[in-house]
PDB file of C-alpha atoms in Angstrom:
ATOM      1  CA  UNK A   1     -43.946  23.372  18.340  1.00  0.00           C
ATOM      2  CA  UNK A   2     -41.564  22.748  15.827  1.00  0.00           C
ATOM      3  CA  UNK A   3     -41.031  26.589  15.063  1.00  0.00           C
ATOM      4  CA  UNK A   4     -41.010  27.482  18.868  1.00  0.00           C
ATOM      5  CA  UNK A   5     -37.949  25.053  18.958  1.00  0.00           C
ATOM      6  CA  UNK A   6     -36.141  26.254  15.615  1.00  0.00           C
ATOM      7  CA  UNK A   7     -36.911  29.711  17.172  1.00  0.00           C
ATOM      8  CA  UNK A   8     -35.015  28.854  20.567  1.00  0.00           C
ATOM      9  CA  UNK A   9     -32.405  26.880  19.833  1.00  0.00           C
ATOM     10  CA  UNK A  10     -31.217  28.085  15.910  1.00  0.00           C
ATOM     11  CA  UNK A  11     -27.854  26.483  16.648  1.00  0.00           C
ATOM     12  CA  UNK A  12     -28.986  23.246  17.224  1.00  0.00           C
ATOM     13  CA  UNK A  13     -31.387  22.811  14.308  1.00  0.00           C
ATOM     14  CA  UNK A  14     -28.162  24.105  11.679  1.00  0.00           C
ATOM     15  CA  UNK A  15     -26.060  21.726  13.839  1.00  0.00           C
ATOM     16  CA  UNK A  16     -28.399  18.435  13.416  1.00  0.00           C
ATOM     17  CA  UNK A  17     -28.496  19.624   9.973  1.00  0.00           C
ATOM     18  CA  UNK A  18     -25.159  19.306   9.315  1.00  0.00           C
ATOM     19  CA  UNK A  19     -24.816  15.957  11.331  1.00  0.00           C
ATOM     20  CA  UNK A  20     -27.647  14.655   8.535  1.00  0.00           C
ATOM     21  CA  UNK A  21     -25.442  15.967   5.615  1.00  0.00           C
ATOM     22  CA  UNK A  22     -22.462  13.956   7.138  1.00  0.00           C
ATOM     23  CA  UNK A  23     -24.782  10.811   7.737  1.00  0.00           C
ATOM     24  CA  UNK A  24     -25.846  11.245   3.950  1.00  0.00           C
ATOM     25  CA  UNK A  25     -22.472  11.500   2.824  1.00  0.00           C
ATOM     26  CA  UNK A  26     -21.714   8.210   5.022  1.00  0.00           C
ATOM     27  CA  UNK A  27     -24.554   6.311   3.459  1.00  0.00           C
ATOM     28  CA  UNK A  28     -23.217   7.444   0.040  1.00  0.00           C
ATOM     29  CA  UNK A  29     -20.165   6.015   0.812  1.00  0.00           C
ATOM     30  CA  UNK A  30     -21.154   2.910   2.136  1.00  0.00           C
ATOM     31  CA  UNK A  31     -23.149   2.467  -0.921  1.00  0.00           C
ATOM     32  CA  UNK A  32     -20.399   2.927  -3.205  1.00  0.00           C
ATOM     33  CA  UNK A  33     -17.460   0.936  -1.275  1.00  0.00           C
ATOM     34  CA  UNK A  34     -19.530  -1.865   0.475  1.00  0.00           C
ATOM     35  CA  UNK A  35     -22.357  -2.094  -1.874  1.00  0.00           C
ATOM     36  CA  UNK A  36     -20.104  -1.853  -5.088  1.00  0.00           C
ATOM     37  CA  UNK A  37     -22.208   1.236  -6.740  1.00  0.00           C
ATOM     38  CA  UNK A  38     -20.295   3.377  -8.731  1.00  0.00           C
ATOM     39  CA  UNK A  39     -21.078   6.797  -8.582  1.00  0.00           C
ATOM     40  CA  UNK A  40     -22.375   8.602 -11.845  1.00  0.00           C
ATOM     41  CA  UNK A  41     -21.240  12.093 -12.483  1.00  0.00           C
ATOM     42  CA  UNK A  42     -24.496  13.629 -11.428  1.00  0.00           C
ATOM     43  CA  UNK A  43     -23.974  11.563  -8.380  1.00  0.00           C
ATOM     44  CA  UNK A  44     -20.920  13.031  -7.723  1.00  0.00           C
ATOM     45  CA  UNK A  45     -22.398  16.839  -8.004  1.00  0.00           C
ATOM     46  CA  UNK A  46     -24.735  15.940  -5.661  1.00  0.00           C
ATOM     47  CA  UNK A  47     -22.075  14.976  -3.200  1.00  0.00           C
ATOM     48  CA  UNK A  48     -20.179  18.191  -3.583  1.00  0.00           C
ATOM     49  CA  UNK A  49     -23.720  19.951  -3.018  1.00  0.00           C
ATOM     50  CA  UNK A  50     -24.178  17.987   0.206  1.00  0.00           C
ATOM     51  CA  UNK A  51     -20.481  18.566   1.388  1.00  0.00           C
ATOM     52  CA  UNK A  52     -20.846  22.146   0.847  1.00  0.00           C
ATOM     53  CA  UNK A  53     -24.217  22.361   2.545  1.00  0.00           C
ATOM     54  CA  UNK A  54     -22.602  20.341   5.409  1.00  0.00           C
ATOM     55  CA  UNK A  55     -19.808  23.171   5.833  1.00  0.00           C
ATOM     56  CA  UNK A  56     -22.555  25.672   5.412  1.00  0.00           C
ATOM     57  CA  UNK A  57     -24.546  24.560   8.239  1.00  0.00           C
ATOM     58  CA  UNK A  58     -21.578  23.926  10.503  1.00  0.00           C
ATOM     59  CA  UNK A  59     -19.798  27.290   9.877  1.00  0.00           C
ATOM     60  CA  UNK A  60     -23.626  28.885  10.803  1.00  0.00           C
ATOM     61  CA  UNK A  61     -23.678  26.547  13.887  1.00  0.00           C
ATOM     62  CA  UNK A  62     -20.391  27.694  15.276  1.00  0.00           C
ATOM     63  CA  UNK A  63     -20.636  31.584  14.438  1.00  0.00           C
ATOM     64  CA  UNK A  64     -21.620  34.062  17.297  1.00  0.00           C
ATOM     65  CA  UNK A  65     -23.259  36.412  15.463  1.00  0.00           C
ATOM     66  CA  UNK A  66     -26.643  36.878  14.010  1.00  0.00           C
ATOM     67  CA  UNK A  67     -25.152  38.035  10.836  1.00  0.00           C
ATOM     68  CA  UNK A  68     -22.953  34.713  10.523  1.00  0.00           C
ATOM     69  CA  UNK A  69     -25.745  32.528  11.217  1.00  0.00           C
ATOM     70  CA  UNK A  70     -27.768  34.103   8.330  1.00  0.00           C
ATOM     71  CA  UNK A  71     -25.309  34.349   5.814  1.00  0.00           C
ATOM     72  CA  UNK A  72     -24.172  30.799   5.796  1.00  0.00           C
ATOM     73  CA  UNK A  73     -27.747  29.414   6.349  1.00  0.00           C
ATOM     74  CA  UNK A  74     -28.712  31.664   3.199  1.00  0.00           C
ATOM     75  CA  UNK A  75     -25.438  30.224   1.513  1.00  0.00           C
ATOM     76  CA  UNK A  76     -27.012  26.486   2.951  1.00  0.00           C
ATOM     77  CA  UNK A  77     -30.435  27.330   1.191  1.00  0.00           C
ATOM     78  CA  UNK A  78     -28.596  28.040  -1.763  1.00  0.00           C
ATOM     79  CA  UNK A  79     -26.632  24.668  -1.572  1.00  0.00           C
ATOM     80  CA  UNK A  80     -29.656  22.955  -0.861  1.00  0.00           C
ATOM     81  CA  UNK A  81     -31.294  24.379  -3.936  1.00  0.00           C
ATOM     82  CA  UNK A  82     -28.651  23.296  -6.373  1.00  0.00           C
ATOM     83  CA  UNK A  83     -28.138  20.083  -5.188  1.00  0.00           C
ATOM     84  CA  UNK A  84     -32.105  19.736  -5.502  1.00  0.00           C
ATOM     85  CA  UNK A  85     -31.944  20.918  -9.003  1.00  0.00           C
ATOM     86  CA  UNK A  86     -29.212  18.440  -9.516  1.00  0.00           C
ATOM     87  CA  UNK A  87     -30.932  15.579  -7.852  1.00  0.00           C
ATOM     88  CA  UNK A  88     -34.379  16.768  -9.917  1.00  0.00           C
ATOM     89  CA  UNK A  89     -32.389  16.707 -13.257  1.00  0.00           C
ATOM     90  CA  UNK A  90     -30.662  12.955 -12.564  1.00  0.00           C
ATOM     91  CA  UNK A  91     -34.562  11.665 -11.453  1.00  0.00           C
ATOM     92  CA  UNK A  92     -35.993  13.128 -14.964  1.00  0.00           C
ATOM     93  CA  UNK A  93     -33.503  11.545 -16.506  1.00  0.00           C
ATOM     94  CA  UNK A  94     -34.229   7.970 -15.117  1.00  0.00           C
ATOM     95  CA  UNK A  95     -37.948   8.296 -15.907  1.00  0.00           C
ATOM     96  CA  UNK A  96     -37.540   9.624 -19.381  1.00  0.00           C
ATOM     97  CA  UNK A  97     -34.262   8.505 -20.395  1.00  0.00           C
ATOM     98  CA  UNK A  98     -32.722   9.338 -23.732  1.00  0.00           C
ATOM     99  CA  UNK A  99     -33.345   7.365 -26.633  1.00  0.00           C
ATOM    100  CA  UNK A 100     -29.349   7.011 -27.104  1.00  0.00           C
ATOM    101  CA  UNK A 101     -27.761   6.636 -23.621  1.00  0.00           C
ATOM    102  CA  UNK A 102     -23.927   6.313 -24.199  1.00  0.00           C
ATOM    103  CA  UNK A 103     -21.709   5.854 -21.236  1.00  0.00           C
ATOM    104  CA  UNK A 104     -19.946   9.155 -21.425  1.00  0.00           C
ATOM    105  CA  UNK A 105     -16.340  10.290 -19.690  1.00  0.00           C
ATOM    106  CA  UNK A 106     -16.273  10.111 -15.800  1.00  0.00           C
ATOM    107  CA  UNK A 107     -16.795  12.939 -13.864  1.00  0.00           C
ATOM    108  CA  UNK A 108     -12.921  13.702 -13.451  1.00  0.00           C
ATOM    109  CA  UNK A 109     -12.089  12.833 -16.638  1.00  0.00           C
ATOM    110  CA  UNK A 110     -14.448  15.561 -18.326  1.00  0.00           C
ATOM    111  CA  UNK A 111     -12.969  18.284 -15.660  1.00  0.00           C
ATOM    112  CA  UNK A 112      -9.481  17.389 -16.559  1.00  0.00           C
ATOM    113  CA  UNK A 113      -9.822  17.121 -20.313  1.00  0.00           C
ATOM    114  CA  UNK A 114     -12.291  20.099 -21.082  1.00  0.00           C
ATOM    115  CA  UNK A 115     -12.526  23.522 -19.787  1.00  0.00           C
ATOM    116  CA  UNK A 116     -15.310  23.981 -17.460  1.00  0.00           C
ATOM    117  CA  UNK A 117     -17.324  25.634 -19.811  1.00  0.00           C
ATOM    118  CA  UNK A 118     -17.990  22.654 -21.621  1.00  0.00           C
ATOM    119  CA  UNK A 119     -17.400  19.966 -18.560  1.00  0.00           C
ATOM    120  CA  UNK A 120     -20.277  21.615 -16.737  1.00  0.00           C
ATOM    121  CA  UNK A 121     -23.248  21.141 -19.827  1.00  0.00           C
ATOM    122  CA  UNK A 122     -22.016  17.605 -20.347  1.00  0.00           C
ATOM    123  CA  UNK A 123     -22.238  16.800 -16.844  1.00  0.00           C
ATOM    124  CA  UNK A 124     -26.067  18.213 -16.554  1.00  0.00           C
ATOM    125  CA  UNK A 125     -26.673  16.126 -19.969  1.00  0.00           C
ATOM    126  CA  UNK A 126     -25.845  13.201 -17.674  1.00  0.00           C
ATOM    127  CA  UNK A 127     -25.122   9.678 -19.479  1.00  0.00           C
ATOM    128  CA  UNK A 128     -26.073   6.157 -19.400  1.00  0.00           C
ATOM    129  CA  UNK A 129     -24.833   6.022 -16.214  1.00  0.00           C
ATOM    130  CA  UNK A 130     -26.856   8.573 -14.628  1.00  0.00           C
ATOM    131  CA  UNK A 131     -29.770   7.264 -16.245  1.00  0.00           C
ATOM    132  CA  UNK A 132     -29.322   3.720 -14.637  1.00  0.00           C
ATOM    133  CA  UNK A 133     -31.339   2.480 -11.117  1.00  0.00           C
ATOM    134  CA  UNK A 134     -29.374  -0.175  -9.379  1.00  0.00           C
ATOM    135  CA  UNK A 135     -30.669   0.643  -6.099  1.00  0.00           C
ATOM    136  CA  UNK A 136     -34.077   1.506  -4.861  1.00  0.00           C
ATOM    137  CA  UNK A 137     -35.778   2.008  -1.581  1.00  0.00           C
ATOM    138  CA  UNK A 138     -39.856   2.342  -1.312  1.00  0.00           C
ATOM    139  CA  UNK A 139     -39.560   2.541  -4.490  1.00  0.00           C
ATOM    140  CA  UNK A 140     -37.502   5.356  -5.119  1.00  0.00           C
ATOM    141  CA  UNK A 141     -33.938   5.647  -6.645  1.00  0.00           C
ATOM    142  CA  UNK A 142     -31.290   7.431  -5.236  1.00  0.00           C
ATOM    143  CA  UNK A 143     -31.348  10.283  -7.045  1.00  0.00           C
ATOM    144  CA  UNK A 144     -35.395  10.299  -5.941  1.00  0.00           C
ATOM    145  CA  UNK A 145     -34.451  10.261  -2.036  1.00  0.00           C
ATOM    146  CA  UNK A 146     -31.367  12.625  -2.638  1.00  0.00           C
ATOM    147  CA  UNK A 147     -34.169  15.125  -4.588  1.00  0.00           C
ATOM    148  CA  UNK A 148     -36.554  14.634  -1.213  1.00  0.00           C
ATOM    149  CA  UNK A 149     -33.400  14.763   1.349  1.00  0.00           C
ATOM    150  CA  UNK A 150     -32.086  18.589  -0.376  1.00  0.00           C
ATOM    151  CA  UNK A 151     -36.002  19.930  -0.546  1.00  0.00           C
ATOM    152  CA  UNK A 152     -36.992  18.882   3.022  1.00  0.00           C
ATOM    153  CA  UNK A 153     -33.535  20.194   4.299  1.00  0.00           C
ATOM    154  CA  UNK A 154     -33.806  23.704   2.327  1.00  0.00           C
ATOM    155  CA  UNK A 155     -37.212  24.347   3.470  1.00  0.00           C
ATOM    156  CA  UNK A 156     -36.460  24.190   7.059  1.00  0.00           C
ATOM    157  CA  UNK A 157     -33.307  26.140   6.630  1.00  0.00           C
ATOM    158  CA  UNK A 158     -35.513  28.481   4.450  1.00  0.00           C
ATOM    159  CA  UNK A 159     -37.757  28.823   7.043  1.00  0.00           C
ATOM    160  CA  UNK A 160     -35.110  29.132  10.002  1.00  0.00           C
ATOM    161  CA  UNK A 161     -33.610  31.789   7.992  1.00  0.00           C
ATOM    162  CA  UNK A 162     -36.925  33.534   7.415  1.00  0.00           C
ATOM    163  CA  UNK A 163     -37.793  33.337  11.038  1.00  0.00           C
ATOM    164  CA  UNK A 164     -34.150  34.714  12.316  1.00  0.00           C
ATOM    165  CA  UNK A 165     -34.042  37.332   9.889  1.00  0.00           C
ATOM    166  CA  UNK A 166     -37.399  38.951  12.024  1.00  0.00           C
ATOM    167  CA  UNK A 167     -36.755  41.991  13.854  1.00  0.00           C
ATOM    168  CA  UNK A 168     -36.182  41.177  17.650  1.00  0.00           C
ATOM    169  CA  UNK A 169     -35.635  37.400  16.782  1.00  0.00           C
ATOM    170  CA  UNK A 170     -31.856  37.226  17.800  1.00  0.00           C
ATOM    171  CA  UNK A 171     -33.261  38.891  21.213  1.00  0.00           C
ATOM    172  CA  UNK A 172     -35.494  35.708  21.849  1.00  0.00           C
ATOM    173  CA  UNK A 173     -32.830  33.427  21.056  1.00  0.00           C
ATOM    174  CA  UNK A 174     -30.507  34.653  23.254  1.00  0.00           C
ATOM    175  CA  UNK A 175     -32.781  35.004  26.208  1.00  0.00           C
ATOM    176  CA  UNK A 176     -34.112  31.477  25.525  1.00  0.00           C
TER     177      UNK A 176
END
């Protein structure tokens, strides 16, 4: 039944995915500004992945052509995969923190003071901030739940992409 809905209304699925991403971004801002949690460098990278995912799915939903929708859905799958990778790395750092966890520079300090070739490895090494678990829901940290969200959205977009890429899929969706 879910697959039939995805086949019949791919633009609605993409619009719902965009709304979900915007909601997750809003919740992250709530945690930052209302609860007072400061995002670590890896959290900020995950936010950028979520923004890219929202933009790609919005563009895919807004486009009229099948090729447009397929291209931006594929970019959405890549953004979700990247976000899942960063969230998984942060979860791993939280489960197995390094013996010496120092609080390094903040995200913008790294980008401003180092060339990008040095800043990116510094971000993925994490810092003491990235290993801290300041908030939990049902036993999972923000990074754990971020990973789950990225994986679910990425798999859903991948299924949508594969089903829409089949020959004749565009005609069935246009008729429905």
